[in-house]
Coordinates of C-alpha atoms and ligand atoms in Angstrom, one line a residue:
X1240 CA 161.5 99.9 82.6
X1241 CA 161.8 98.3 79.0
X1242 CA 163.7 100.3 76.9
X1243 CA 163.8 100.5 72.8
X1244 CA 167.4 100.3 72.1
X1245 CA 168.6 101.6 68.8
X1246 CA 172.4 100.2 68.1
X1247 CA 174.4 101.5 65.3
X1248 CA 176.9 99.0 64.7
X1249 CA 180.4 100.5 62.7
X1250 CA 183.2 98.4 61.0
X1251 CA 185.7 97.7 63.0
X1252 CA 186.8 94.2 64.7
X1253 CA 185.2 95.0 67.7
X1254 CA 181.8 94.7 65.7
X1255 CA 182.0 91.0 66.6
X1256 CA 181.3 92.0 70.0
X1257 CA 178.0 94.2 69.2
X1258 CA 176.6 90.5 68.6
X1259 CA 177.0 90.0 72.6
X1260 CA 175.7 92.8 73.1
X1261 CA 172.5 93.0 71.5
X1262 CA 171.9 88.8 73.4
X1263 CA 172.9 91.1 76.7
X1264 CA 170.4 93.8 76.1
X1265 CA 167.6 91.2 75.0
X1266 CA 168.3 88.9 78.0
X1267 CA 167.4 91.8 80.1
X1268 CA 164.1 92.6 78.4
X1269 CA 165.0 95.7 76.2
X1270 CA 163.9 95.9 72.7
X1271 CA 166.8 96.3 70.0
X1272 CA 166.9 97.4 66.4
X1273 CA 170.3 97.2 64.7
X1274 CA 171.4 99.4 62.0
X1275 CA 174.8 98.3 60.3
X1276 CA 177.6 100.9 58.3
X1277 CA 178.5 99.2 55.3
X1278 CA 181.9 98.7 56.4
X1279 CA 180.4 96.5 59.4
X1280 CA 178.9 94.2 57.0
X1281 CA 182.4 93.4 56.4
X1282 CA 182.8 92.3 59.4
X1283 CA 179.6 91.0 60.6
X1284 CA 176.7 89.5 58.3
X1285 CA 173.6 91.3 59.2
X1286 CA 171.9 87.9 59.5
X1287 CA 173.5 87.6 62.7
X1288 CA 172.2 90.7 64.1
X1289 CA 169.0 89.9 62.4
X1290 CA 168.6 86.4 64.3
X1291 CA 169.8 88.1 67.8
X1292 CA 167.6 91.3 67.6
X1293 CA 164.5 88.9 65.9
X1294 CA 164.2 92.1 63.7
X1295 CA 165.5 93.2 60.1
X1296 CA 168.8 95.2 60.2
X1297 CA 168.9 98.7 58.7
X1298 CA 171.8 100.0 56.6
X1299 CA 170.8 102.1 53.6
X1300 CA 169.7 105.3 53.8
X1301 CA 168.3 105.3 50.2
X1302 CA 166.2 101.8 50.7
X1303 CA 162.5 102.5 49.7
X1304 CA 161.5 98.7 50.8
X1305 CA 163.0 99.5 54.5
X1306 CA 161.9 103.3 54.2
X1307 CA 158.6 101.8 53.1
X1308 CA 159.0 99.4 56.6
X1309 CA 160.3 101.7 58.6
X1310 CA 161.3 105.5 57.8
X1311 CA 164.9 106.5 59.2
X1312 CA 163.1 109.7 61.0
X1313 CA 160.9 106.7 62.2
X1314 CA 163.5 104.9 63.3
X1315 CA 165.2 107.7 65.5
X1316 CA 161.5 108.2 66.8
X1317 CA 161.3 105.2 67.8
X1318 CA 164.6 104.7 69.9
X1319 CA 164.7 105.8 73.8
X1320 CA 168.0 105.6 73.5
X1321 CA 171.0 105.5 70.7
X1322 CA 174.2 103.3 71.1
X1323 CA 176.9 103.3 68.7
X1324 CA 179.0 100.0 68.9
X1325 CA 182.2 100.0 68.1
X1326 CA 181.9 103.8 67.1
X1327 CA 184.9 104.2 64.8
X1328 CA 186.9 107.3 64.3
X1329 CA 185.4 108.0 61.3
X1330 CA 182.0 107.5 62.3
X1331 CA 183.1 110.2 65.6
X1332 CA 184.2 112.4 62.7
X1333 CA 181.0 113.0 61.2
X1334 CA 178.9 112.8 63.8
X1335 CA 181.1 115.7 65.5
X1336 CA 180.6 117.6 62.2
X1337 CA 177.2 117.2 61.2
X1338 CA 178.2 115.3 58.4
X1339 CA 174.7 112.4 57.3
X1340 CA 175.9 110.5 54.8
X1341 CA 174.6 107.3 55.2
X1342 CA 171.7 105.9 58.0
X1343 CA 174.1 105.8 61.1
X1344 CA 175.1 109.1 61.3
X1345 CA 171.8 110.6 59.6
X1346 CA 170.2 108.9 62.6
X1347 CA 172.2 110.6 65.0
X1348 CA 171.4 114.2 63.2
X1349 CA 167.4 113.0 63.9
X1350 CA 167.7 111.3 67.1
X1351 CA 166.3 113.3 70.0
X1352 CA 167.1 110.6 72.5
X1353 CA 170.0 110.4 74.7
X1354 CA 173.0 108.8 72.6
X1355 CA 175.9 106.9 73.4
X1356 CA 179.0 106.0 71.5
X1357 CA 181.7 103.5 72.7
X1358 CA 184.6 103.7 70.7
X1359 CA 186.9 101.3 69.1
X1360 CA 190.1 101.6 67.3
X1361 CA 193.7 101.8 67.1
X1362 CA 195.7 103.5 69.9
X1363 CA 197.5 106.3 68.0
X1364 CA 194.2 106.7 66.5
X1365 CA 192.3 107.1 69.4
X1366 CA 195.5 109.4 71.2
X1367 CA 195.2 111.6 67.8
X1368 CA 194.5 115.2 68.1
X1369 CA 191.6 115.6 65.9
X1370 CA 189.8 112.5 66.8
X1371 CA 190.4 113.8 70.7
X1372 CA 188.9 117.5 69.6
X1373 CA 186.2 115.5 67.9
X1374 CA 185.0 113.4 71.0
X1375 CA 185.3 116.8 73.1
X1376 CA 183.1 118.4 70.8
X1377 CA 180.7 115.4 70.8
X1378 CA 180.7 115.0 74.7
X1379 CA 180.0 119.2 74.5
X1380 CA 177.0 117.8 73.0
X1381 CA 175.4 115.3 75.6
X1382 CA 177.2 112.5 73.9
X1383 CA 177.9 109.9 76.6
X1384 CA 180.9 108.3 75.5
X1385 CA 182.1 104.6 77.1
X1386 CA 185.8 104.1 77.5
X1387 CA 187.8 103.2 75.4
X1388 CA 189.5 100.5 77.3
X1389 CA 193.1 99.9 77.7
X1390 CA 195.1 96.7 76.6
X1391 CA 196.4 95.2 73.7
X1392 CA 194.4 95.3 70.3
X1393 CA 194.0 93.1 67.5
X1394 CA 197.1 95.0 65.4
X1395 CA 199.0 93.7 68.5
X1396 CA 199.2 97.3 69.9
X1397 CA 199.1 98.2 73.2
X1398 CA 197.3 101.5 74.5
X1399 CA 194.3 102.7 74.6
X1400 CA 191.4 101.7 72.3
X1401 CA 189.7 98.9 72.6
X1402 CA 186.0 98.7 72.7
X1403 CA 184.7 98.0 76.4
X1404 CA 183.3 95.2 76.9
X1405 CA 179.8 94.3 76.2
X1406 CA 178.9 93.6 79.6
X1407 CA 180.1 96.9 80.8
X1408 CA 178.5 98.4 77.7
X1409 CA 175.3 97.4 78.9
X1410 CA 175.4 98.2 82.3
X1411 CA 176.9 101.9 81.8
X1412 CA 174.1 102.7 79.2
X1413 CA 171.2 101.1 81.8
X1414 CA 172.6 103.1 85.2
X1415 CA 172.6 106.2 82.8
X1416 CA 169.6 105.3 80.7
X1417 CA 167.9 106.2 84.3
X1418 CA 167.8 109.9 82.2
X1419 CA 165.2 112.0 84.4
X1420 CA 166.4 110.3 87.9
X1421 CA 167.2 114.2 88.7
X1422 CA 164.5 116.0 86.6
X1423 CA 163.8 119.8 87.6
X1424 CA 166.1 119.5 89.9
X1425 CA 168.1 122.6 90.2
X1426 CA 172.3 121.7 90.3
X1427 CA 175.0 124.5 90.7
X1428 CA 178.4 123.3 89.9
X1429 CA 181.6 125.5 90.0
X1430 CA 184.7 123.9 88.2
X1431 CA 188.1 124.8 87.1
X1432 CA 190.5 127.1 88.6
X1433 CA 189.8 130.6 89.9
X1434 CA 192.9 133.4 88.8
X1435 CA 194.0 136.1 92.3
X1436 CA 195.8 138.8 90.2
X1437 CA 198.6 140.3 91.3
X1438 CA 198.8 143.3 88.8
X1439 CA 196.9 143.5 85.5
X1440 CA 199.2 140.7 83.8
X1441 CA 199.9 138.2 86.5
X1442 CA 197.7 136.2 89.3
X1443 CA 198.5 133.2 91.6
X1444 CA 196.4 129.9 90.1
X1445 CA 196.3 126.1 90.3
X1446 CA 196.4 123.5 87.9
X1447 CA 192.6 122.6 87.9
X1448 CA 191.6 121.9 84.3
X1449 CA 187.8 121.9 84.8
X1450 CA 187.4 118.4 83.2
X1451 CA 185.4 117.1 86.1
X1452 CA 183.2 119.9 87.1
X1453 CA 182.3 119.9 83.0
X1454 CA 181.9 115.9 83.0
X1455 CA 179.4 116.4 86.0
X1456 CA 177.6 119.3 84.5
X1457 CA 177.4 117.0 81.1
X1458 CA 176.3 114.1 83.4
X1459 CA 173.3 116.1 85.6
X1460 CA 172.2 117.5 82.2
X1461 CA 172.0 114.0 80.7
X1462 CA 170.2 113.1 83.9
X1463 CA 167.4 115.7 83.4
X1464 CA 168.9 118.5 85.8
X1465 CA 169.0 122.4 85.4
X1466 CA 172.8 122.9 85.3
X1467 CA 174.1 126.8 86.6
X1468 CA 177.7 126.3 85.6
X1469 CA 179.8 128.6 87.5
X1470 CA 183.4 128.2 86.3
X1471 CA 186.8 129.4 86.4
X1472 CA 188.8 130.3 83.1
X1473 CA 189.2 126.8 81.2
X1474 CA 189.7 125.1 77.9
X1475 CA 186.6 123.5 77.9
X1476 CA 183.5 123.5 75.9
X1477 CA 180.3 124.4 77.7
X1478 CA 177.9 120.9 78.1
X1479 CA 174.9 122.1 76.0
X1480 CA 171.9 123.2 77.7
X1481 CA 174.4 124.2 80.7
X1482 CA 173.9 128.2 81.9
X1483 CA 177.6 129.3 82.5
X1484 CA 178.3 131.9 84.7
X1485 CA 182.5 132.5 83.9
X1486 CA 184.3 134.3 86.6
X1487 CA 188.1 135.0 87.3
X1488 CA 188.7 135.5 91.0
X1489 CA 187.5 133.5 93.9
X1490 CA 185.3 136.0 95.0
X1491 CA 183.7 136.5 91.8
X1492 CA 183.0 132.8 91.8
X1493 CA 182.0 132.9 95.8
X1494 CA 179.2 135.6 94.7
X1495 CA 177.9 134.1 91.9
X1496 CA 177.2 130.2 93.7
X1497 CA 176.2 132.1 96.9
X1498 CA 173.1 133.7 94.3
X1499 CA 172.2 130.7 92.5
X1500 CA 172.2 128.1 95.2
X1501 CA 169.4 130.5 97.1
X1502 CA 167.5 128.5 94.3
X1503 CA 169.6 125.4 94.0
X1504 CA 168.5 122.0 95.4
X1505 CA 172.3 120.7 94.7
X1506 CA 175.4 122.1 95.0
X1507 CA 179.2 120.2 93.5
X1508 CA 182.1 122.1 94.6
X1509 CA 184.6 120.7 91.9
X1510 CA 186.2 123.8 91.7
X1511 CA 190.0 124.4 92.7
X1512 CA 189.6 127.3 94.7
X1513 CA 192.5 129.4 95.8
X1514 CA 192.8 129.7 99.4
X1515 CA 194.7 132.7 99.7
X1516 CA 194.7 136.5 97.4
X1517 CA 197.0 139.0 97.1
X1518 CA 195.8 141.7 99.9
X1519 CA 197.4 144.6 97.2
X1520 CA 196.3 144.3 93.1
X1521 CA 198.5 146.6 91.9
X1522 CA 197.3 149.0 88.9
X1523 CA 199.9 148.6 86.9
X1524 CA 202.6 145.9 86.0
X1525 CA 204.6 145.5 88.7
X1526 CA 208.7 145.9 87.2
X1527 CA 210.8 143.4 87.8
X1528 CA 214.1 145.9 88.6
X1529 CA 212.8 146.9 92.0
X1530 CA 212.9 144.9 94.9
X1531 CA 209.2 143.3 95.7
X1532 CA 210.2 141.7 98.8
X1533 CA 207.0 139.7 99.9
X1534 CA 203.4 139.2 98.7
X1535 CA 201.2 139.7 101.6
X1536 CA 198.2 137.6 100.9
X1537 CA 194.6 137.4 102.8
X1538 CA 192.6 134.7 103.2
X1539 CA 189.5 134.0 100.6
X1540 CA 185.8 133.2 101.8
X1541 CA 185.4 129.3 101.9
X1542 CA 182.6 128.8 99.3
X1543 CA 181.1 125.9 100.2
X1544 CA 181.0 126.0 103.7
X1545 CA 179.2 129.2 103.3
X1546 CA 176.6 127.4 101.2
X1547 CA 176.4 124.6 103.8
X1548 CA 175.5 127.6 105.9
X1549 CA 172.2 128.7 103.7
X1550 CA 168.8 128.3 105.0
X1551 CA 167.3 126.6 103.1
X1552 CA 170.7 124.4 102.7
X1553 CA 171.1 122.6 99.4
X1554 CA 172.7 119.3 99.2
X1555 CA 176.0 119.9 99.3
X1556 CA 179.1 117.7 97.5
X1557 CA 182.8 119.1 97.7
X1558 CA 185.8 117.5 96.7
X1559 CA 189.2 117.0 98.4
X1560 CA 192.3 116.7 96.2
X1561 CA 195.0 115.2 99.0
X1562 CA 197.8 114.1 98.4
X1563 CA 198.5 112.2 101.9
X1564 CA 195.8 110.9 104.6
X1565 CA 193.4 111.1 102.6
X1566 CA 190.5 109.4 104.3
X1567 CA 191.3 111.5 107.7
X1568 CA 191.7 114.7 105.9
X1569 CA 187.9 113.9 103.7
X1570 CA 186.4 112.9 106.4
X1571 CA 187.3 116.1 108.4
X1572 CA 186.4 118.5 105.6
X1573 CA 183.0 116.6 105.5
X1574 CA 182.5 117.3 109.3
X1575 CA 183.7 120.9 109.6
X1576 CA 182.2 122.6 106.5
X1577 CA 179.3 120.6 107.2
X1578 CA 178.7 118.5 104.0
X1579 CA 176.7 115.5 102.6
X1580 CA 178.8 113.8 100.6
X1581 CA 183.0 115.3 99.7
X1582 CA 184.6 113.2 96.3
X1583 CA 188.6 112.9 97.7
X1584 CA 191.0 111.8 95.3
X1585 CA 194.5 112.0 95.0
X1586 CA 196.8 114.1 93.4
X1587 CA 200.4 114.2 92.5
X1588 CA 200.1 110.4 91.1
X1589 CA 201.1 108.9 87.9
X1590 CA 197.4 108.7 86.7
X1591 CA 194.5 110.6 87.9
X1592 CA 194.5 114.1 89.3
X1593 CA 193.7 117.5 88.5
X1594 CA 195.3 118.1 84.0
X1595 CA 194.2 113.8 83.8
X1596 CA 191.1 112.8 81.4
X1597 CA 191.0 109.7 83.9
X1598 CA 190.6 109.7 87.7
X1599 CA 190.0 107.6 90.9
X1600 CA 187.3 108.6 93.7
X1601 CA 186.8 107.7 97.5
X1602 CA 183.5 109.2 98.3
X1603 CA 182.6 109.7 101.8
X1604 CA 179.3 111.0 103.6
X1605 CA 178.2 110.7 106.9
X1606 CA 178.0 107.0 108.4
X1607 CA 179.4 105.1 104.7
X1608 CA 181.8 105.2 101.9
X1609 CA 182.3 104.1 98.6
X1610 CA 185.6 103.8 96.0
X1611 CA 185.0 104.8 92.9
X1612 CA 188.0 102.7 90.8
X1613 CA 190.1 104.7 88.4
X1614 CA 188.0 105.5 85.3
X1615 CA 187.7 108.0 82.9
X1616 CA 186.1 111.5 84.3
X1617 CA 182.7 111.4 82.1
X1618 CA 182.2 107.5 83.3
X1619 CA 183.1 108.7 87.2
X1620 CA 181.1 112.0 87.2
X1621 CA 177.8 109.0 85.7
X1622 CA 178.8 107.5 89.0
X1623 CA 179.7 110.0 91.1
X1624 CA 175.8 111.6 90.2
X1625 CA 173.6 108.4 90.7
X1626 CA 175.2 108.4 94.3
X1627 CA 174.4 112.2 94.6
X1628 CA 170.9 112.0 93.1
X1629 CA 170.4 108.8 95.7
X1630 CA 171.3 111.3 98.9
X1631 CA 168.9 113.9 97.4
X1632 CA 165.8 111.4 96.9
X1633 CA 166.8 110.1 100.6
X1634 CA 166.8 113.4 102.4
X1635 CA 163.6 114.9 100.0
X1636 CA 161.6 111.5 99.1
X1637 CA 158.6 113.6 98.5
X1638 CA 160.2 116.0 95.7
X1639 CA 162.3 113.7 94.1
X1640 CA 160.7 110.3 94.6
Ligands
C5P2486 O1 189.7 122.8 102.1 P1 189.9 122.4 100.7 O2 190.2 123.5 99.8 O3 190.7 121.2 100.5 O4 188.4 121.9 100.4 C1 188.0 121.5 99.1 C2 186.6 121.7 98.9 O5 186.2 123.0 99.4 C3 186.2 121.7 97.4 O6 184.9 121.3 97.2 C4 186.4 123.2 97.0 O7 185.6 123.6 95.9 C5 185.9 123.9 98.3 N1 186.4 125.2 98.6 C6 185.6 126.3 98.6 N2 186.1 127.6 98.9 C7 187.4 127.7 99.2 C8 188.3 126.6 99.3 C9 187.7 125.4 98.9 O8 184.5 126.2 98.2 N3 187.9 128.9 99.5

């Protein structure tokens, strides 16, 4: 279907490349209205996005001629979807804040549409703390954010930073831009890591940060689903519009999915779950001057394969974090906790992995496979969903058609 395309273009060198993209969009029968920082006009005349769009370009806020035209509350009416590119720091900056002070980002305040950014800048601008906080806040938010990409950049740095390119642009918004392909559905997700105490200070845990688990939850909510987040103790902010259920231990967490997938027509196991608990939680601090010889541990419930066992049975997605054989040892956790689909990356790499923002996925399910090439984790959980949301419409055509 046609879409109406708003694209906020900021200043930076990428903006150049906005041009391509608005030609891309166009060729492909979507409708595009530009609106231009001032700072882009620096770098782009607005007759060129003017002649590409075949519609005026928008950049004051305090224009009555182009309020007369077109109001900006009009204008984020009008758009099905917002696309910010090259979406400079600073324009991340207010947008994370709230801050509307000029069209772009006064647009993003009014837009009720599902929004996209795709940054551009310098590396060590990019790799910055508060510009990282900002886009975590922002992606908290139902922001979709595209790349960066790596490479070098026009100050001859390396890293990090550069816009992606058009092309990819366009296609990423488009696969997404299918918002509603898993309406009403029902998802339960667990993510992060789940905490087996010991004694009331210490517990056995893992190194799962959460960040996939959250960049699926992010991506079924962008997609139209009812996301029960059921997750271990992270550093994360909840996606917005996502029902969290926190828990500690592995049991808590085995309760809490086992409830809400009675309900669920999709399960993700993302979460690291520990295996094994400590058979004794001892009520007090255990001191370190006596001898504690060994910790007998007992085995914890497997979650998922007890969902697989529900009647009835949601779809169910697990992942496997390997790091040797992968394929055999996927495809033998498909078979024996009797899955759909299992994500299996690995770990203990140089890039990718459980603490990275980036990872790599081989996805399996019964009869075919598909790779899933290093990306980051909000790009790969896009992908990782339009392959889930295919399963579901092909084993309930009728629901989900
Ligand atoms: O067997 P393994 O732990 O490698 O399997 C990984 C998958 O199983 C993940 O989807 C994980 O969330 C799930 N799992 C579980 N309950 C456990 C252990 C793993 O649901 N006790």
């Amino acid at each position: 279907m046609n879409k109406r395309i708003l694209l906020g273009v900021c200043g930076g060198i990428a903006a150049y490349k906005a041009a391509e993209l608005v030609r891309l969009l166009r060729k492909q029968g979507h409708e595009v209205r530009v609106v231009m920082t001032a700072a882009a006009r620096q770098f782009v005349t607005p007759l060129t996005f003017q002649a590409l769009s075949g519609h005026a370009v928008h950049s004051e806020l305090l224009d009555a001629e182009q309020e007369q035209a077109m109001s900006h509350i009009h204008l984020a009416r009008w758009a099905d979807i917002l696309l910010i590119a090259p979406a400079t720091a600073d324009m991340l900056a207010k947008m994370a804040h709230g801050l509307a002070d000029d069209l772009l980002s006064t647009l993003y305040l009014a837009a009720e549409c599902p929004v996209f950014v795709a940054p551009a800048m310098n590396q060590a601008m990019w790799g910055k703390a508060v510009t990282q906080e900002n886009i975590a806040r922002l992606q908290s938010h139902n922001v979709q954010c595209i790349g960066p990409a790596a490479g070098e950049q026009a100050c001859g740095e390396q890293g990090l930073g550069r816009m992606v390119e058009p092309a990819d642009i366009c296609r990423q918004v488009l696969e997404h831009g299918q918002s509603g392909a898993l309406s009403d559905v029902n998802i339960v997700i667990s993510a992060g890591p789940t905490r087996e105490p010991l004694d009331p200070v210490r517990y056995i845990t893992n190194r799962s940060s959460g960040k996939m688990g959250y960049a699926l939850a992010s991506a079924a909510l962008f997609a139209g689903a009812n996301v029960t987040l059921v997750s271990g103790p992270v550093n994360l902010p909840t996606p917005a519009g996502a029902k969290l259920i926190p828990v500690e231990t592995a049991l808590q967490m085995y309760d809490a999915v086992i409830t809400h997938c009675r309900t669920a027509d999709i399960y993700i196991g993302a979460a690291a779950v520990a295996d094994y608990r400590p058979q004794q939680l001892a009520d007090s601090k255990i001191k370190k001057g006596g001898d504690i010889g060994n910790i007998a541990l007992v085995k914890n419930p497997d979650i998922i394969a007890a969902v697989a066992g529900l009647q009835p049975k949601p779809l169910v997605v697990g992942f496997a974090a390997e790091t040797d054989d992968l394929e055999n040892y996927a495809k033998h956790k498909l078979q024996t906790k009797n899955l759909d689909l299992i994500a299996a990356n690995w770990v203990g790499q140089t890039e990718g992995g459980f603490e990275s923002d980036r990872n790599a996925l081989q996805v399996f399910w019964p009869g075919g496979q598909q790779i899933l090439p290093m990306t980051d984790k909000h790009t790969l959980a896009a992908q990782l969903l339009k392959l889930i949301a295919e399963k579901l419409h092909e084993k309930n055509p009728v629901k989900n058609s």
